[in-house]
Amino acid sequence: MSEKTILLDHGSGGLASQKLISDLFLKHLDNPILRSLEDSAILENQPGRLAFTTDSYVVDPIFFPGGDIGKLAVHGTINDLAMRGAKPLCLSLGLILEEGFSLNDLELIIVSISKACNEADVPVVTGDTKVVPRGKGDKIFINTSGIGFVATDISISSQHAKEGDKVILSGTMGDHGITIMTRQAGISVQGNLQSDTMPLHRLVEKLLKELPRDVHTLRDPTRGGVASTLNEIAENSGLCIELSDEALPVRPEVAAACELLGLEPLYLANEGKCLAIVSPEKAEQALEIMHGTPEGADAVIIGTLTATGSSRVIINTPVGGTRVVSPLHGEPLPRIC
């Protein structure tokens, strides 16, 4: 392409749009279904029940340590499907571009999307591009929807959490949120601070293959972090969630950045972690399965569901005290995903 930036003509549906599709999108995202360029994708019959999700990504900055807005969009939608026990089948890709956005940056993002899709084995099969006038957007926004299929014997819901179940977190807290926050604030922190964005569908597949009846709830603690997600599970299950303060995993560099900025890792977004609520009899086995995967190598049991008290989350401290963990109030971290 000779142009250096996105023009309004790229969203007109005319020749410039067709050139953008053929020279950029199909160049990197090509597959037989997308290549047909029909108004919708036809998917062959699949076994099980249909799972369908959608999410929009407006993260700022669009490139950050450990990822970019394109990679984040692919992983986020795959994970939303996986958290219901679904096997992701395909994605849609909707782009809203601001006039003047760099074509080089757009190609970097499309290449990143292509790589994420190929690594996850989940293709983009349909898409759309719109261009808004200069000053009416902020470089690029992405919407991704996803379709997956859930086996007939799998039923994952926060309403299925039971008294005595163990809470397993697949890794450390707050890596994504604090990475974006420090970038937005222009703060440099020592250590390997980077987003944890990654797809979790293979970890979930292994868990459900071995423990289809004992994994009751799966959730990815994105916006609002572990604290808000666990409060939602407590509310939906009608149970109290008791966490062990000493078990909560936080990387040293994340803890240092949080202390510097006055933030609590429990409320920071994660883009490559999941919370699994598992029967107490199989919790150690679930932990072993997760440890056998790259995505769950740092998994730990962080708490237990109890019937004592109301539907809330509390932390038991090392000195024998307790403190209540409320859901996130307000928006301390704008545009983190």
CSV table of C-alpha atoms in Angstrom, one decimal:
chain,number,residue,atom,x,y,z
A,1,MET,CA,0.0,0.0,0.0
A,2,SER,CA,1.3,3.4,-0.9
A,3,GLU,CA,-0.7,5.4,1.7
A,4,LYS,CA,0.9,5.9,5.1
A,5,THR,CA,-2.3,6.5,7.1
A,6,ILE,CA,-5.9,5.5,7.2
A,7,LEU,CA,-8.2,7.7,5.1
A,8,LEU,CA,-12.0,8.0,5.3
A,9,ASP,CA,-12.1,6.3,1.9
A,10,HIS,CA,-10.8,3.1,3.5
A,11,GLY,CA,-14.2,2.8,5.2
A,12,SER,CA,-16.3,3.7,2.2
A,13,GLY,CA,-16.8,0.2,1.0
A,14,GLY,CA,-15.3,1.2,-2.4
A,15,LEU,CA,-12.0,0.5,-4.0
A,16,ALA,CA,-9.9,1.7,-1.1
A,17,SER,CA,-11.8,-0.6,1.3
A,18,GLN,CA,-11.3,-3.6,-1.1
A,19,LYS,CA,-7.6,-2.8,-1.3
A,20,LEU,CA,-7.3,-2.7,2.5
A,21,ILE,CA,-9.1,-6.0,2.8
A,22,SER,CA,-7.0,-7.8,0.1
A,23,ASP,CA,-3.6,-6.2,0.8
A,24,LEU,CA,-3.8,-6.3,4.6
A,25,PHE,CA,-6.5,-8.4,6.2
A,26,LEU,CA,-6.6,-11.3,3.8
A,27,LYS,CA,-2.8,-11.2,3.5
A,28,HIS,CA,-2.5,-12.0,7.2
A,29,LEU,CA,-5.8,-13.6,8.3
A,30,ASP,CA,-6.6,-15.7,5.2
A,31,ASN,CA,-8.6,-18.9,5.6
A,32,PRO,CA,-11.3,-20.5,3.3
A,33,ILE,CA,-14.3,-19.1,5.2
A,34,LEU,CA,-12.9,-15.5,5.5
A,35,ARG,CA,-11.7,-15.6,1.9
A,36,SER,CA,-15.2,-16.0,0.5
A,37,LEU,CA,-15.9,-12.4,1.6
A,38,GLU,CA,-19.6,-13.1,1.9
A,39,ASP,CA,-21.9,-11.1,4.2
A,40,SER,CA,-21.8,-13.8,6.9
A,41,ALA,CA,-19.8,-17.0,7.6
A,42,ILE,CA,-21.3,-20.4,7.3
A,43,LEU,CA,-20.2,-22.8,10.1
A,44,GLU,CA,-20.7,-26.5,9.7
A,45,ASN,CA,-22.7,-28.4,12.4
A,46,GLN,CA,-20.7,-28.9,15.5
A,47,PRO,CA,-21.4,-31.3,18.5
A,48,GLY,CA,-22.7,-29.9,21.7
A,49,ARG,CA,-24.3,-26.6,22.7
A,50,LEU,CA,-23.5,-23.2,21.2
A,51,ALA,CA,-21.6,-20.6,23.3
A,52,PHE,CA,-21.5,-17.0,21.9
A,53,THR,CA,-19.7,-14.0,23.4
A,54,THR,CA,-18.6,-10.5,22.4
A,55,ASP,CA,-16.3,-7.9,23.8
A,56,SER,CA,-14.8,-4.5,22.8
A,57,TYR,CA,-11.2,-3.4,23.3
A,58,VAL,CA,-10.2,0.3,23.7
A,59,VAL,CA,-6.9,-0.2,25.6
A,60,ASP,CA,-4.5,2.8,25.8
A,61,PRO,CA,-1.6,2.5,24.9
A,62,ILE,CA,-2.4,0.1,22.0
A,63,PHE,CA,1.1,-1.4,22.2
A,64,PHE,CA,2.4,-2.4,25.7
A,65,PRO,CA,5.0,-4.8,27.2
A,66,GLY,CA,3.7,-8.3,26.6
A,67,GLY,CA,1.1,-7.5,24.0
A,68,ASP,CA,-1.0,-5.1,22.0
A,69,ILE,CA,-4.7,-4.3,21.4
A,70,GLY,CA,-5.0,-7.0,18.7
A,71,LYS,CA,-3.5,-9.8,20.8
A,72,LEU,CA,-5.6,-8.8,23.7
A,73,ALA,CA,-8.8,-8.9,21.7
A,74,VAL,CA,-8.2,-12.4,20.4
A,75,HIS,CA,-7.2,-13.8,23.9
A,76,GLY,CA,-10.0,-12.0,25.7
A,77,THR,CA,-12.8,-13.4,23.5
A,78,ILE,CA,-11.3,-16.9,23.5
A,79,ASN,CA,-11.1,-16.8,27.3
A,80,ASP,CA,-14.7,-15.6,27.6
A,81,LEU,CA,-15.7,-18.8,25.8
A,82,ALA,CA,-13.4,-21.0,27.7
A,83,MET,CA,-14.8,-19.8,31.1
A,84,ARG,CA,-18.1,-21.4,30.2
A,85,GLY,CA,-16.3,-24.7,29.3
A,86,ALA,CA,-16.6,-24.0,25.5
A,87,LYS,CA,-14.2,-25.1,22.9
A,88,PRO,CA,-13.6,-21.9,20.8
A,89,LEU,CA,-14.4,-22.4,17.1
A,90,CYS,CA,-14.0,-19.0,15.5
A,91,LEU,CA,-14.0,-15.2,15.9
A,92,SER,CA,-15.3,-12.1,14.2
A,93,LEU,CA,-13.2,-9.0,14.0
A,94,GLY,CA,-14.7,-5.5,13.9
A,95,LEU,CA,-12.3,-2.5,13.5
A,96,ILE,CA,-13.1,1.1,14.1
A,97,LEU,CA,-10.3,3.2,12.8
A,98,GLU,CA,-9.6,6.9,13.2
A,99,GLU,CA,-8.7,8.9,10.0
A,100,GLY,CA,-5.0,9.4,10.1
A,101,PHE,CA,-4.1,6.2,12.0
A,102,SER,CA,-0.8,4.8,10.9
A,103,LEU,CA,-1.1,2.0,8.3
A,104,ASN,CA,2.2,0.6,9.6
A,105,ASP,CA,0.7,0.3,13.1
A,106,LEU,CA,-2.5,-1.2,11.7
A,107,GLU,CA,-0.4,-3.9,9.9
A,108,LEU,CA,1.5,-4.6,13.2
A,109,ILE,CA,-1.8,-5.2,14.9
A,110,ILE,CA,-3.2,-7.4,12.2
A,111,VAL,CA,0.0,-9.5,12.2
A,112,SER,CA,-0.3,-9.8,16.0
A,113,ILE,CA,-4.0,-10.9,15.6
A,114,SER,CA,-2.9,-13.5,13.0
A,115,LYS,CA,-0.2,-14.9,15.2
A,116,ALA,CA,-2.5,-15.1,18.2
A,117,CYS,CA,-5.2,-16.8,16.1
A,118,ASN,CA,-2.7,-19.3,14.7
A,119,GLU,CA,-1.2,-20.1,18.0
A,120,ALA,CA,-4.7,-20.6,19.5
A,121,ASP,CA,-6.0,-22.4,16.4
A,122,VAL,CA,-9.1,-20.2,16.4
A,123,PRO,CA,-9.5,-18.3,13.1
A,124,VAL,CA,-11.2,-15.0,12.2
A,125,VAL,CA,-14.0,-15.9,9.8
A,126,THR,CA,-15.8,-12.7,9.4
A,127,GLY,CA,-15.2,-9.0,10.0
A,128,ASP,CA,-16.0,-5.3,9.3
A,129,THR,CA,-14.0,-2.0,9.2
A,130,LYS,CA,-15.3,1.5,9.7
A,131,VAL,CA,-13.4,4.7,9.6
A,132,VAL,CA,-14.4,7.8,11.7
A,133,PRO,CA,-13.2,11.3,11.0
A,134,ARG,CA,-10.0,12.6,12.6
A,135,GLY,CA,-10.6,13.6,16.3
A,136,LYS,CA,-13.8,11.4,16.5
A,137,GLY,CA,-12.0,8.3,17.8
A,138,ASP,CA,-8.6,7.4,19.3
A,139,LYS,CA,-6.5,5.5,16.7
A,140,ILE,CA,-8.2,2.1,16.8
A,141,PHE,CA,-11.0,0.3,18.7
A,142,ILE,CA,-11.6,-3.4,18.2
A,143,ASN,CA,-14.7,-5.6,18.7
A,144,THR,CA,-14.3,-9.4,18.7
A,145,SER,CA,-17.1,-11.9,19.0
A,146,GLY,CA,-16.6,-15.6,19.4
A,147,ILE,CA,-18.5,-18.8,18.9
A,148,GLY,CA,-17.7,-22.0,20.7
A,149,PHE,CA,-19.3,-25.3,21.6
A,150,VAL,CA,-19.9,-26.8,25.0
A,151,ALA,CA,-20.0,-30.6,25.4
A,152,THR,CA,-23.4,-31.9,26.6
A,153,ASP,CA,-21.9,-33.2,29.9
A,154,ILE,CA,-20.3,-29.8,30.8
A,155,SER,CA,-22.1,-27.2,32.9
A,156,ILE,CA,-19.9,-24.3,34.3
A,157,SER,CA,-21.5,-21.5,36.2
A,158,SER,CA,-20.9,-19.4,39.3
A,159,GLN,CA,-24.3,-20.6,40.5
A,160,HIS,CA,-22.8,-24.1,40.7
A,161,ALA,CA,-20.2,-23.2,43.4
A,162,LYS,CA,-20.8,-25.2,46.6
A,163,GLU,CA,-19.9,-25.1,50.2
A,164,GLY,CA,-16.4,-26.5,50.8
A,165,ASP,CA,-15.2,-25.9,47.3
A,166,LYS,CA,-11.6,-24.7,46.9
A,167,VAL,CA,-10.7,-21.5,45.0
A,168,ILE,CA,-7.7,-22.0,42.6
A,169,LEU,CA,-6.0,-19.0,40.9
A,170,SER,CA,-4.0,-20.0,37.8
A,171,GLY,CA,-1.2,-17.6,38.4
A,172,THR,CA,-0.1,-14.2,39.8
A,173,MET,CA,-2.4,-11.2,40.1
A,174,GLY,CA,-2.4,-7.8,38.5
A,175,ASP,CA,0.3,-8.2,35.8
A,176,HIS,CA,-1.8,-6.7,33.0
A,177,GLY,CA,-3.4,-3.9,35.0
A,178,ILE,CA,-0.3,-2.6,36.6
A,179,THR,CA,1.6,-2.7,33.2
A,180,ILE,CA,-1.0,-0.6,31.5
A,181,MET,CA,-1.3,1.7,34.5
A,182,THR,CA,2.5,2.4,34.7
A,183,ARG,CA,2.5,3.1,30.9
A,184,GLN,CA,-0.4,5.5,31.2
A,185,ALA,CA,1.3,7.3,34.1
A,186,GLY,CA,4.7,7.3,32.4
A,187,ILE,CA,6.3,5.5,35.3
A,188,SER,CA,9.3,3.2,34.8
A,189,VAL,CA,9.5,0.2,37.2
A,190,GLN,CA,12.4,-2.1,37.5
A,191,GLY,CA,11.9,-5.8,36.7
A,192,ASN,CA,10.1,-7.6,33.9
A,193,LEU,CA,6.8,-5.9,34.2
A,194,GLN,CA,4.5,-7.0,31.3
A,195,SER,CA,0.9,-8.0,30.5
A,196,ASP,CA,-0.1,-11.6,31.2
A,197,THR,CA,-2.4,-11.8,28.2
A,198,MET,CA,-2.7,-15.4,26.9
A,199,PRO,CA,-5.4,-17.9,25.8
A,200,LEU,CA,-6.7,-20.3,28.5
A,201,HIS,CA,-8.8,-22.6,26.4
A,202,ARG,CA,-6.3,-25.4,26.4
A,203,LEU,CA,-5.8,-25.3,30.2
A,204,VAL,CA,-9.6,-25.4,30.6
A,205,GLU,CA,-9.9,-28.3,28.1
A,206,LYS,CA,-7.4,-30.4,30.2
A,207,LEU,CA,-9.2,-29.6,33.4
A,208,LEU,CA,-12.6,-30.5,32.1
A,209,LYS,CA,-11.3,-33.7,30.4
A,210,GLU,CA,-10.1,-35.0,33.7
A,211,LEU,CA,-12.6,-33.4,36.1
A,212,PRO,CA,-15.8,-32.7,34.1
A,213,ARG,CA,-18.0,-32.9,37.3
A,214,ASP,CA,-15.7,-31.4,39.9
A,215,VAL,CA,-14.9,-28.1,38.2
A,216,HIS,CA,-18.0,-26.1,39.1
A,217,THR,CA,-17.1,-22.5,38.2
A,218,LEU,CA,-14.6,-20.8,35.9
A,219,ARG,CA,-14.1,-17.0,35.6
A,220,ASP,CA,-11.3,-14.8,34.3
A,221,PRO,CA,-10.7,-11.9,36.6
A,222,THR,CA,-10.3,-9.1,34.1
A,223,ARG,CA,-11.7,-5.6,34.9
A,224,GLY,CA,-12.2,-5.4,38.7
A,225,GLY,CA,-9.6,-8.1,39.3
A,226,VAL,CA,-9.8,-11.1,41.5
A,227,ALA,CA,-11.7,-9.1,44.2
A,228,SER,CA,-14.6,-8.1,42.1
A,229,THR,CA,-14.8,-11.5,40.3
A,230,LEU,CA,-14.9,-13.4,43.6
A,231,ASN,CA,-17.6,-11.0,44.9
A,232,GLU,CA,-19.7,-11.9,41.9
A,233,ILE,CA,-19.2,-15.6,42.5
A,234,ALA,CA,-20.1,-15.1,46.2
A,235,GLU,CA,-23.3,-13.2,45.3
A,236,ASN,CA,-24.4,-15.8,42.7
A,237,SER,CA,-23.6,-18.8,44.9
A,238,GLY,CA,-25.0,-17.4,48.1
A,239,LEU,CA,-21.8,-18.4,49.9
A,240,CYS,CA,-18.9,-16.7,51.7
A,241,ILE,CA,-15.4,-16.9,50.1
A,242,GLU,CA,-12.6,-17.0,52.6
A,243,LEU,CA,-9.1,-16.2,51.2
A,244,SER,CA,-5.8,-16.8,52.8
A,245,ASP,CA,-3.7,-13.6,52.7
A,246,GLU,CA,-0.4,-15.6,52.6
A,247,ALA,CA,-1.6,-17.6,49.6
A,248,LEU,CA,-2.4,-14.6,47.3
A,249,PRO,CA,0.3,-14.7,44.5
A,250,VAL,CA,1.8,-11.3,43.4
A,251,ARG,CA,5.1,-10.9,41.5
A,252,PRO,CA,7.7,-8.7,43.4
A,253,GLU,CA,7.8,-6.1,40.6
A,254,VAL,CA,3.9,-5.9,40.6
A,255,ALA,CA,3.9,-5.5,44.4
A,256,ALA,CA,6.5,-2.8,44.2
A,257,ALA,CA,4.6,-0.8,41.5
A,258,CYS,CA,1.4,-1.2,43.5
A,259,GLU,CA,3.0,0.1,46.6
A,260,LEU,CA,4.4,3.1,44.6
A,261,LEU,CA,1.0,3.9,43.1
A,262,GLY,CA,-1.1,3.1,46.1
A,263,LEU,CA,-3.0,0.3,44.3
A,264,GLU,CA,-4.2,-3.1,45.6
A,265,PRO,CA,-3.3,-6.1,43.3
A,266,LEU,CA,-6.6,-7.8,44.2
A,267,TYR,CA,-8.4,-5.1,42.1
A,268,LEU,CA,-6.1,-5.0,39.1
A,269,ALA,CA,-7.0,-6.6,35.8
A,270,ASN,CA,-5.6,-9.9,34.6
A,271,GLU,CA,-5.8,-11.0,30.9
A,272,GLY,CA,-4.3,-14.5,31.2
A,273,LYS,CA,-5.5,-15.9,34.5
A,274,CYS,CA,-8.6,-17.8,35.6
A,275,LEU,CA,-10.3,-18.6,38.9
A,276,ALA,CA,-11.5,-22.2,39.2
A,277,ILE,CA,-13.9,-23.3,41.9
A,278,VAL,CA,-13.3,-27.0,42.4
A,279,SER,CA,-14.7,-29.7,44.7
A,280,PRO,CA,-12.5,-30.2,47.8
A,281,GLU,CA,-11.9,-33.8,47.0
A,282,LYS,CA,-10.4,-33.0,43.5
A,283,ALA,CA,-8.7,-29.6,44.3
A,284,GLU,CA,-5.2,-31.0,44.5
A,285,GLN,CA,-5.7,-33.0,41.3
A,286,ALA,CA,-6.9,-29.9,39.6
A,287,LEU,CA,-3.9,-28.0,40.8
A,288,GLU,CA,-1.6,-30.8,39.5
A,289,ILE,CA,-3.3,-30.6,36.1
A,290,MET,CA,-2.9,-26.8,36.0
A,291,HIS,CA,0.8,-27.1,37.0
A,292,GLY,CA,1.3,-29.3,34.0
A,293,THR,CA,0.4,-26.5,31.6
A,294,PRO,CA,2.3,-23.3,30.7
A,295,GLU,CA,-0.8,-21.2,31.5
A,296,GLY,CA,-1.2,-22.7,35.0
A,297,ALA,CA,2.4,-23.3,36.1
A,298,ASP,CA,2.0,-20.9,39.0
A,299,ALA,CA,-1.5,-22.0,40.1
A,300,VAL,CA,-2.3,-21.9,43.8
A,301,ILE,CA,-5.2,-22.6,46.1
A,302,ILE,CA,-6.2,-19.3,47.6
A,303,GLY,CA,-9.4,-19.9,49.5
A,304,THR,CA,-12.5,-21.9,50.4
A,305,LEU,CA,-16.2,-21.4,50.0
A,306,THR,CA,-18.1,-21.5,53.3
A,307,ALA,CA,-21.7,-21.2,54.5
A,308,THR,CA,-20.7,-18.9,57.4
A,309,GLY,CA,-21.8,-15.3,57.2
A,310,SER,CA,-23.3,-13.6,54.2
A,311,SER,CA,-22.4,-13.7,50.5
A,312,ARG,CA,-19.1,-11.8,50.7
A,313,VAL,CA,-15.4,-12.2,50.3
A,314,ILE,CA,-13.1,-12.0,53.4
A,315,ILE,CA,-9.3,-12.4,53.8
A,316,ASN,CA,-7.9,-14.3,56.8
A,317,THR,CA,-4.7,-12.5,57.8
A,318,PRO,CA,-1.6,-14.2,59.3
A,319,VAL,CA,-2.2,-12.6,62.7
A,320,GLY,CA,-5.6,-14.2,63.0
A,321,GLY,CA,-7.7,-11.3,61.9
A,322,THR,CA,-10.1,-10.9,59.0
A,323,ARG,CA,-10.9,-8.1,56.6
A,324,VAL,CA,-13.8,-7.8,54.1
A,325,VAL,CA,-12.9,-7.5,50.4
A,326,SER,CA,-15.5,-5.3,48.6
A,327,PRO,CA,-16.1,-5.2,44.9
A,328,LEU,CA,-14.3,-2.4,43.0
A,329,HIS,CA,-15.9,1.0,43.3
A,330,GLY,CA,-15.3,3.6,40.6
A,331,GLU,CA,-12.8,3.3,37.8
A,332,PRO,CA,-9.2,3.7,38.9
A,333,LEU,CA,-7.8,2.3,35.7
A,334,PRO,CA,-9.5,3.6,32.6
A,335,ARG,CA,-9.0,1.9,29.2
A,336,ILE,CA,-7.1,-1.1,30.5
A,337,CYS,CA,-8.5,-3.6,28.0
